[in-house]
Amino acid sequence: MSWLERLKSGLSRTSRQLGQGIGDLVTKSRLDEVALGGIEELLIGADLGAKTAYRLTESLSKARFEQGASSEAVRLHLASDIAKLLEPVAKPLSLDPGLKPQVVLVVGVNGTGKTTTIGKLATIERDKGRKVLLAAGDTFRAAAVEQLKVWGTRANCPVIARETGADAAGLAFDAVTQAKADGADILFIDTAGRLHNKADLMEELKKVVRVLKKQDASLPHATLLVLDATTGQNALNQVETFKSMVDVTGLILTKLDGTAKGGVLVALAEKFNLPVHAIGVGEQADDLQPFEAMSFARGLVGLG
Ligand SMILES: Nc1nc2c(ncn2[C@@H]2O[C@H](COP(=O)(O)OP(=O)(O)OP(=O)(O)O)[C@@H](O)[C@H]2O)c(=O)[nH]1
Ligand SMILES: [Mg+2]
């Protein structure tokens, strides 16, 4: 399957709901109040957020559809408006090849896909010929370390790990030392999504960052927040929480294949204006795709 086909099939739950819904509403050649109201509701249902849904519907009501307001024409108009909203945040993860090692910290609540995303990113970077090191900073759960090691074996890159319960910040510090010694291009640091309680989690993350800065004040070079699209609007709260703890430099949205609420990405873009580097549309390494505004917007409304 090509990249676009994977994206389309990954977004199919959202696009089926939006695309078919629009098709059912747009039955006349002009958009009436009922159709516009219905489209607004569909957009809210796909989690684009009430404000954005309203603005998109307003734009539709002002549009002059030369060939009549067919479902296709309405979806094209929406896709183009949505792409405009997304363009400012569609930024690939840019790792400076001149800076070695690039240290990338990956954070997020439990189960959002941090470890899997690191595995995918490691595979992508290895395929480009980069030397990658992984640090199993989720020292809270033994299974988390094993999971990262499986990805490390698959991507053919070493994994630094410690026994369960070890100090995550100390591990991160040593991982940087090793990455430097090995001449690694990139170091990805996994973190725990769950500890005894939220306060512990916050403290641990802050400590990891503090200790990394002892190696070099510019570390980490990137802090990626991984969000699970199936949590819908709750993802917005997670951004607030993590932003208050660490300097989040970009977002990765996972599990877009498992939800009809893919529009949450639009709500996130509108609210936080943080770069969205990549999206996950499945569990395999090639299911992580660079985030591209127009193809995502078209995929969302079910246009090929
Ligand atoms: N369908 C789908 N599943 C995904 C995607 N990304 C991750 N997953 C799955 O989500 C589950 C949780 O992923 P993990 O990578 O373990 O999540 P985590 O954030 O590391 O979780 P904790 O370590 O518990 O904090 C796994 O079963 C993954 O295979 C995605 O884009 N699509
Ligand atoms: Mg994990």
Coordinates of C-alpha atoms and ligand atoms in Angstrom, one line a residue:
M1 CA 0.0 0.0 0.0
S2 CA 1.3 3.5 -0.8
W3 CA 1.7 6.2 1.8
L4 CA -1.5 7.9 0.6
E5 CA -3.5 4.7 0.5
R6 CA -2.4 4.0 4.1
L7 CA -3.4 7.5 5.2
K8 CA -6.8 7.2 3.5
S9 CA -7.5 3.8 4.9
G10 CA -6.2 4.9 8.3
L11 CA -8.6 7.9 8.3
S12 CA -11.5 5.8 7.0
R13 CA -13.5 5.8 10.2
T14 CA -13.5 9.6 10.3
S15 CA -14.0 10.1 6.6
R16 CA -16.8 7.6 6.4
Q17 CA -18.7 9.4 9.0
L18 CA -18.0 12.9 7.6
G19 CA -18.1 12.0 3.9
Q20 CA -21.3 10.0 4.0
G21 CA -22.9 12.4 6.3
I22 CA -22.2 15.3 4.0
G23 CA -23.4 13.2 1.0
D24 CA -26.7 12.6 2.8
L25 CA -27.2 16.3 3.7
V26 CA -26.2 17.8 0.4
T27 CA -29.1 16.7 -1.8
K28 CA -30.0 20.1 -3.4
S29 CA -27.8 22.2 -5.6
R30 CA -27.8 24.9 -3.0
L31 CA -26.8 24.6 0.6
D32 CA -29.7 25.5 2.9
E33 CA -29.7 26.1 6.6
V34 CA -30.6 22.5 7.4
A35 CA -27.7 21.2 5.4
L36 CA -25.3 23.7 6.9
G37 CA -26.5 23.0 10.4
G38 CA -26.1 19.3 9.8
I39 CA -22.5 19.8 8.4
E40 CA -21.6 21.8 11.5
E41 CA -22.8 19.0 13.7
L42 CA -20.9 16.4 11.7
L43 CA -17.7 18.5 12.1
I44 CA -18.3 18.8 15.9
G45 CA -18.9 15.0 16.0
A46 CA -15.5 14.4 14.3
D47 CA -14.0 16.5 17.1
L48 CA -12.8 19.5 15.1
G49 CA -14.1 21.7 18.0
A50 CA -17.2 23.9 18.1
K51 CA -15.4 27.1 17.1
T52 CA -13.7 25.6 14.1
A53 CA -16.8 23.8 13.0
Y54 CA -18.7 27.1 13.1
R55 CA -16.1 28.9 11.1
L56 CA -15.8 26.2 8.5
T57 CA -19.6 26.2 8.1
E58 CA -19.7 30.0 7.8
S59 CA -17.1 29.7 5.0
L60 CA -19.3 27.1 3.3
S61 CA -22.4 29.3 3.5
K62 CA -20.5 32.1 1.8
A63 CA -19.0 29.9 -0.9
R64 CA -20.3 30.2 -4.5
F65 CA -20.4 26.7 -5.9
E66 CA -20.2 27.3 -9.7
Q67 CA -21.3 23.8 -10.5
G68 CA -23.8 23.5 -7.7
A69 CA -23.2 22.3 -4.2
S70 CA -22.5 18.7 -4.8
S71 CA -21.1 16.6 -2.0
E72 CA -17.8 16.5 -3.8
A73 CA -17.7 20.3 -4.1
V74 CA -18.6 20.8 -0.5
R75 CA -15.9 18.3 0.6
L76 CA -13.3 20.0 -1.6
H77 CA -14.2 23.4 -0.1
L78 CA -13.9 22.0 3.4
A79 CA -10.6 20.2 2.7
S80 CA -9.1 23.4 1.3
D81 CA -10.2 25.4 4.4
I82 CA -9.0 22.7 6.8
A83 CA -5.7 22.4 5.0
K84 CA -5.2 26.2 5.4
L85 CA -5.7 25.7 9.2
L86 CA -3.2 22.8 9.3
E87 CA -0.5 24.2 7.1
P88 CA 1.2 26.3 9.8
V89 CA 1.6 23.2 12.1
A90 CA 2.6 20.6 9.5
K91 CA 6.3 20.5 10.2
P92 CA 8.4 17.4 9.9
L93 CA 10.7 16.5 12.8
S94 CA 13.8 18.3 11.7
L95 CA 16.9 16.8 13.2
D96 CA 20.1 18.7 12.6
P97 CA 22.6 16.3 11.1
G98 CA 25.4 18.6 12.2
L99 CA 24.5 18.1 15.9
K100 CA 25.5 14.7 17.3
P101 CA 23.7 13.2 19.1
Q102 CA 20.3 14.7 18.7
V103 CA 18.5 14.0 21.9
V104 CA 14.8 13.4 21.6
L105 CA 12.6 13.0 24.7
V106 CA 9.3 11.3 24.2
V107 CA 6.5 12.0 26.7
G108 CA 2.7 11.3 27.0
V109 CA 0.2 9.6 29.2
N110 CA 0.1 5.8 29.4
G111 CA -0.9 3.9 26.4
T112 CA -0.8 6.7 23.9
G113 CA 1.8 5.0 21.8
K114 CA 5.2 6.5 23.0
T115 CA 7.2 3.2 22.9
T116 CA 5.6 2.2 19.5
T117 CA 6.3 5.6 18.0
I118 CA 9.9 5.5 19.1
G119 CA 10.2 2.1 17.5
K120 CA 8.7 3.5 14.3
L121 CA 10.9 6.6 14.3
A122 CA 14.0 4.5 15.0
T123 CA 13.1 2.3 12.0
I124 CA 12.7 5.3 9.8
E125 CA 15.9 7.0 10.9
R126 CA 17.8 3.7 10.6
D127 CA 16.5 3.3 7.0
K128 CA 18.0 6.7 6.3
G129 CA 21.4 5.3 7.5
R130 CA 21.5 7.1 10.8
K131 CA 23.0 5.6 13.9
V132 CA 20.2 5.4 16.5
L133 CA 20.3 4.7 20.2
L134 CA 17.2 4.0 22.3
A135 CA 16.9 4.6 26.1
A136 CA 14.3 2.7 28.0
G137 CA 13.4 5.5 30.4
D138 CA 10.2 3.8 31.4
T139 CA 11.9 2.0 34.3
F140 CA 8.6 1.6 36.1
R141 CA 7.4 -1.4 34.2
A142 CA 9.6 -4.4 33.1
A143 CA 7.3 -5.0 30.1
A144 CA 8.0 -1.5 28.8
V145 CA 11.7 -2.2 28.6
E146 CA 11.1 -5.5 26.8
Q147 CA 8.8 -3.8 24.4
L148 CA 11.4 -1.2 23.5
K149 CA 14.1 -4.0 23.1
V150 CA 11.8 -5.8 20.6
W151 CA 11.7 -2.6 18.5
G152 CA 15.4 -2.1 19.0
T153 CA 16.1 -5.6 17.6
R154 CA 13.7 -5.0 14.7
A155 CA 15.3 -1.7 13.8
N156 CA 18.8 -3.0 14.6
C157 CA 19.7 -0.3 17.1
P158 CA 21.0 -0.7 20.7
V159 CA 18.8 -0.1 23.7
I160 CA 20.1 1.1 27.0
A161 CA 18.1 -0.3 29.9
R162 CA 18.2 -0.7 33.6
E163 CA 16.5 -2.9 36.2
T164 CA 12.9 -2.1 37.1
G165 CA 12.6 0.8 39.5
A166 CA 16.0 2.3 38.5
D167 CA 16.3 6.1 38.4
A168 CA 15.0 7.2 35.0
A169 CA 16.9 10.5 35.1
G170 CA 20.2 8.7 35.8
L171 CA 19.5 6.3 32.9
A172 CA 18.8 9.3 30.6
F173 CA 22.1 10.9 31.6
D174 CA 24.1 7.7 31.0
A175 CA 22.3 7.3 27.7
V176 CA 23.6 10.7 26.5
T177 CA 27.1 9.7 27.6
Q178 CA 26.9 6.5 25.6
A179 CA 25.4 8.2 22.6
K180 CA 28.3 10.5 22.5
A181 CA 30.8 7.7 23.0
D182 CA 29.2 5.6 20.2
G183 CA 29.0 8.6 17.8
A184 CA 25.2 8.1 17.6
D185 CA 23.2 10.5 15.4
I186 CA 20.0 10.3 17.4
L187 CA 19.1 9.2 20.9
F188 CA 15.4 8.6 21.6
I189 CA 14.5 8.5 25.3
D190 CA 11.3 6.7 26.2
T191 CA 9.5 7.7 29.4
A192 CA 6.9 6.3 31.7
G193 CA 3.3 7.2 31.1
R194 CA 2.1 6.1 34.5
L195 CA 3.7 6.1 37.9
H196 CA 2.1 5.8 41.3
N197 CA 0.4 9.1 40.8
K198 CA 0.4 12.2 38.6
A199 CA 2.6 14.2 40.9
D200 CA 5.3 11.5 40.8
L201 CA 5.1 11.5 37.0
M202 CA 5.5 15.2 36.8
E203 CA 8.5 15.2 39.2
E204 CA 10.2 12.4 37.3
L205 CA 9.8 14.1 33.9
K206 CA 11.1 17.4 35.3
K207 CA 14.0 15.5 36.8
V208 CA 14.8 13.8 33.6
V209 CA 15.0 17.2 31.8
R210 CA 17.0 18.8 34.7
V211 CA 19.5 16.0 34.6
L212 CA 19.8 16.0 30.8
K213 CA 20.7 19.7 31.1
K214 CA 23.6 18.8 33.2
Q215 CA 25.1 17.1 30.2
D216 CA 24.4 20.1 28.0
A217 CA 22.0 23.0 28.6
S218 CA 20.5 22.7 25.1
L219 CA 19.2 19.2 25.9
P220 CA 16.8 17.8 25.0
H221 CA 16.8 19.1 21.4
A222 CA 13.2 18.0 21.0
T223 CA 10.4 16.9 23.4
L224 CA 7.7 15.1 21.6
L225 CA 4.3 14.7 23.1
V226 CA 2.5 11.6 21.9
L227 CA -1.3 11.8 21.9
D228 CA -3.9 9.1 21.2
A229 CA -6.5 10.4 18.8
T230 CA -9.1 8.0 20.1
T231 CA -9.3 10.1 23.3
G232 CA -10.8 13.0 21.3
Q233 CA -11.0 16.3 23.1
N234 CA -9.2 14.9 26.1
A235 CA -6.0 15.2 24.1
L236 CA -6.4 19.0 24.5
N237 CA -6.2 18.6 28.3
Q238 CA -3.1 16.4 27.9
V239 CA -1.3 19.1 26.0
E240 CA -2.1 21.6 28.7
T241 CA -0.8 19.3 31.4
F242 CA 2.4 18.4 29.7
K243 CA 3.1 21.9 28.5
S244 CA 3.0 23.0 32.2
M245 CA 5.7 20.3 33.0
V246 CA 8.1 20.3 30.1
D247 CA 8.9 22.3 27.0
V248 CA 6.9 20.4 24.5
T249 CA 8.3 21.1 21.0
G250 CA 6.0 19.0 18.9
L251 CA 3.1 16.6 18.7
I252 CA 2.6 13.1 17.3
L253 CA -0.9 11.9 17.0
T254 CA -1.4 8.1 17.0
K255 CA -4.3 5.7 16.4
L256 CA -6.0 7.8 13.8
D257 CA -7.0 4.5 12.3
G258 CA -9.0 3.6 15.4
T259 CA -11.3 6.6 15.6
A260 CA -14.0 8.7 13.9
K261 CA -12.6 11.7 15.8
G262 CA -9.6 12.4 13.6
G263 CA -10.7 16.0 13.5
V264 CA -9.1 16.5 16.9
L265 CA -5.9 17.2 15.1
V266 CA -7.6 20.3 13.7
A267 CA -8.7 21.4 17.2
L268 CA -5.2 20.9 18.5
A269 CA -3.7 22.9 15.7
E270 CA -6.1 25.7 16.3
K271 CA -5.6 25.8 20.0
F272 CA -1.9 25.3 20.5
N273 CA -0.2 26.0 17.2
L274 CA 2.4 23.4 18.1
P275 CA 4.2 21.6 15.2
V276 CA 2.5 18.2 14.4
H277 CA 5.4 16.1 13.1
A278 CA 3.8 12.8 12.3
I279 CA 0.7 10.7 12.6
G280 CA 0.2 7.1 13.4
V281 CA -2.4 5.1 11.3
G282 CA -1.5 1.6 12.5
E283 CA 0.8 -0.5 14.6
Q284 CA 3.6 -1.2 12.0
A285 CA 6.7 0.8 11.4
D286 CA 5.5 2.2 8.1
D287 CA 2.2 3.3 9.7
L288 CA 3.9 6.4 11.0
Q289 CA 3.7 9.1 8.4
P290 CA 4.9 12.6 8.1
F291 CA 2.0 15.0 8.7
E292 CA 1.0 16.7 5.6
A293 CA -1.8 19.3 5.7
M294 CA -3.5 18.8 2.3
S295 CA -3.5 15.0 2.2
F296 CA -4.7 14.9 5.8
A297 CA -7.5 17.3 5.1
R298 CA -8.6 15.5 2.0
G299 CA -8.4 12.1 3.9
L300 CA -10.5 13.5 6.7
V301 CA -13.4 14.4 4.4
G302 CA -13.0 11.2 2.3
L303 CA -11.5 12.7 -0.8
G304 CA -8.9 10.5 -2.5
Ligands
LIG1 N1 -4.0 1.1 15.7 C1 -2.9 1.7 16.2 N2 -2.4 1.3 17.3 C2 -1.3 2.0 17.8 C3 -0.7 3.1 17.2 N3 0.3 3.5 17.9 C4 0.4 2.7 19.0 N4 -0.5 1.7 18.9 C5 -0.8 0.6 19.9 O1 -1.2 1.2 21.1 C6 -0.8 0.4 22.2 C7 0.0 1.2 23.2 O2 1.2 1.6 22.6 P1 2.5 1.8 23.5 O3 3.6 2.3 22.5 O4 2.8 0.7 24.3 O5 2.1 3.1 24.3 P2 2.9 3.8 25.5 O6 2.6 5.3 25.4 O7 4.4 3.5 25.4 O8 2.3 3.2 26.8 P3 2.9 3.2 28.3 O9 4.3 2.7 28.2 O10 2.0 2.3 29.0 O11 2.8 4.6 28.8 C8 0.1 -0.7 21.6 O12 -0.7 -1.9 21.4 C9 0.4 -0.2 20.2 O13 0.6 -1.2 19.2 C10 -1.4 3.6 16.0 O14 -1.0 4.6 15.3 N5 -2.5 2.8 15.5
MG2 MG 5.7 2.7 26.7

